[in-house]
CSV table of C-alpha atoms in Angstrom, one decimal:
chain,number,residue,atom,x,y,z
E,1,ILE,CA,111.7,124.7,92.5
E,2,LEU,CA,112.3,123.2,96.0
E,3,SER,CA,111.0,126.5,97.5
E,4,LEU,CA,107.9,126.3,95.3
E,5,PHE,CA,107.3,122.7,96.2
E,6,SER,CA,107.7,123.5,99.9
E,7,SER,CA,105.2,126.3,99.8
E,8,ILE,CA,102.7,124.0,98.0
E,9,MET,CA,103.2,121.3,100.6
E,10,LYS,CA,102.6,123.7,103.5
E,11,GLY,CA,99.1,124.4,102.2
E,12,LEU,CA,98.2,120.8,101.5
E,13,GLU,CA,95.4,119.2,103.4
E,14,VAL,CA,95.8,115.5,103.8
E,15,TYR,CA,93.0,113.1,104.8
E,16,PRO,CA,94.7,109.8,105.9
E,17,LYS,CA,91.5,107.8,106.2
E,18,ASN,CA,90.6,108.7,102.6
E,19,MET,CA,94.1,107.9,101.4
E,20,ARG,CA,94.0,104.5,103.1
E,21,ARG,CA,90.6,103.7,101.7
E,22,ASN,CA,91.8,104.6,98.2
E,23,LEU,CA,94.8,102.4,98.6
E,24,GLU,CA,92.7,99.5,99.8
E,25,LEU,CA,90.5,99.8,96.7
E,26,THR,CA,93.5,98.4,94.7
E,27,GLN,CA,93.0,95.0,96.5
E,28,GLY,CA,96.7,95.0,97.2
E,29,LEU,CA,97.8,95.4,93.6
E,30,ILE,CA,100.1,98.2,94.6
E,31,PHE,CA,102.4,95.6,96.1
E,32,SER,CA,102.8,93.6,92.9
E,33,GLN,CA,106.3,95.0,92.2
E,34,ARG,CA,107.5,93.9,95.6
E,35,VAL,CA,106.2,90.4,95.0
E,36,LEU,CA,107.9,90.3,91.6
E,37,LEU,CA,111.2,91.4,93.0
E,38,ALA,CA,110.9,88.9,95.9
E,39,LEU,CA,110.4,86.1,93.4
E,40,ILE,CA,113.4,87.2,91.4
E,41,ASP,CA,115.5,87.3,94.6
E,42,LYS,CA,114.5,83.7,95.2
E,43,GLY,CA,115.9,82.7,91.9
E,44,VAL,CA,112.8,82.8,89.7
E,45,SER,CA,113.5,84.2,86.2
E,46,ARG,CA,112.1,87.7,85.6
E,47,GLU,CA,109.9,86.4,82.8
E,48,LYS,CA,108.4,83.6,84.9
E,49,ALA,CA,108.0,85.9,87.9
E,50,TYR,CA,106.3,88.5,85.8
E,51,LYS,CA,103.9,85.9,84.3
E,52,ILE,CA,102.9,84.6,87.7
E,53,VAL,CA,102.4,88.0,89.3
E,54,GLN,CA,100.6,89.4,86.2
E,55,GLY,CA,98.2,86.5,86.1
E,56,ASN,CA,97.3,86.9,89.7
E,57,ALA,CA,97.1,90.7,89.4
E,58,MET,CA,94.7,90.4,86.5
E,59,LYS,CA,92.5,87.9,88.3
E,60,ALA,CA,92.4,90.1,91.4
E,61,TRP,CA,91.4,93.2,89.3
E,62,GLN,CA,88.8,91.4,87.2
E,63,GLU,CA,87.2,89.5,90.0
E,64,LYS,CA,87.6,92.2,92.7
E,65,ARG,CA,89.5,89.8,94.9
E,66,SER,CA,92.3,90.2,97.3
E,67,PHE,CA,95.7,90.0,95.5
E,68,LEU,CA,97.3,88.6,98.7
E,69,SER,CA,94.8,85.8,99.1
E,70,LEU,CA,95.2,84.8,95.4
E,71,LEU,CA,99.0,84.7,95.9
E,72,GLU,CA,98.7,82.6,99.1
E,73,ALA,CA,96.6,80.1,97.2
E,74,ASP,CA,99.0,79.9,94.2
E,75,THR,CA,101.4,77.0,94.5
E,76,GLU,CA,103.7,78.6,92.0
E,77,ILE,CA,104.1,81.5,94.5
E,78,THR,CA,104.1,79.4,97.7
E,79,ALA,CA,106.9,77.2,96.3
E,80,TYR,CA,109.2,80.3,96.7
E,81,LEU,CA,107.6,82.6,99.3
E,82,SER,CA,106.1,81.6,102.7
E,83,LYS,CA,102.9,83.1,104.0
E,84,PHE,CA,104.9,85.3,106.3
E,85,GLU,CA,107.2,86.5,103.5
E,86,LEU,CA,104.1,87.3,101.3
E,87,GLU,CA,102.4,89.2,104.1
E,88,SER,CA,105.5,91.2,104.9
E,89,LEU,CA,105.6,92.4,101.3
E,90,PHE,CA,102.1,93.9,101.8
E,91,ASP,CA,103.3,96.6,104.2
E,92,TYR,CA,102.3,100.3,103.5
E,93,ASP,CA,105.0,101.4,105.9
E,94,TYR,CA,107.7,100.2,103.5
E,95,TYR,CA,106.8,103.1,101.2
E,96,LEU,CA,106.7,105.6,104.1
E,97,LYS,CA,110.0,104.8,105.7
E,98,TYR,CA,111.7,108.0,104.6
E,99,VAL,CA,108.7,110.4,104.7
E,100,ASP,CA,109.7,112.1,107.9
E,101,ASN,CA,113.2,112.7,106.7
E,102,ILE,CA,111.9,114.1,103.4
E,103,PHE,CA,109.5,116.5,105.2
E,104,GLU,CA,112.2,117.6,107.6
E,105,ARG,CA,114.5,118.4,104.7
E,106,LEU,CA,111.7,120.5,103.2
E,107,GLY,CA,111.2,122.3,106.5
E,108,LEU,CA,107.8,120.8,106.9
E,109,THR,CA,108.0,119.3,110.4
E,110,GLU,CA,104.8,120.8,111.8
E,111,LEU,CA,101.8,118.5,111.3
E,112,LYS,CA,98.3,119.9,111.7
E,113,GLU,CA,95.2,117.8,112.3
E,114,VAL,CA,92.6,118.5,109.6
E,115,GLU,CA,89.0,118.2,110.4
E,116,GLN,CA,87.2,115.4,108.7
E,117,PRO,CA,85.5,116.6,105.5
E,118,GLU,CA,81.8,117.3,105.9
E,119,VAL,CA,80.9,114.9,103.0
E,120,GLU,CA,82.7,112.1,104.8
E,121,ARG,CA,80.7,112.8,108.0
E,122,LEU,CA,77.4,113.1,106.2
E,123,ALA,CA,77.7,110.4,103.6
E,124,PRO,CA,80.7,108.1,104.1
E,125,GLU,CA,79.2,105.4,101.9
E,126,ALA,CA,79.2,107.9,98.9
E,127,LEU,CA,83.0,108.0,98.9
């Protein structure tokens, strides 16, 4: 299975700009678990932390607003987490910290630059 996965990965074309844009469409909601766990680490019960995070997440999704800005304005959150602590939870690199090691273990150390897709050059607003 590892060999099959490795051969699939070798032919995979990745477009980092598109990936980043897709992640940003979530308004930061992908970081909700980290916020939940940080609140629990600060002594908030799991139930209360879930309720606070879920309420802000739903508001961010429904109103197309930044999850981080909603959290920064919520006194229930700021009673436990500083602005710096919140911002540090919204770090994409946290999820990528082992990616080089994983690729190396799969024998996928050679990176190739992929040309920007034609559709992105011709109609970036359509994506």
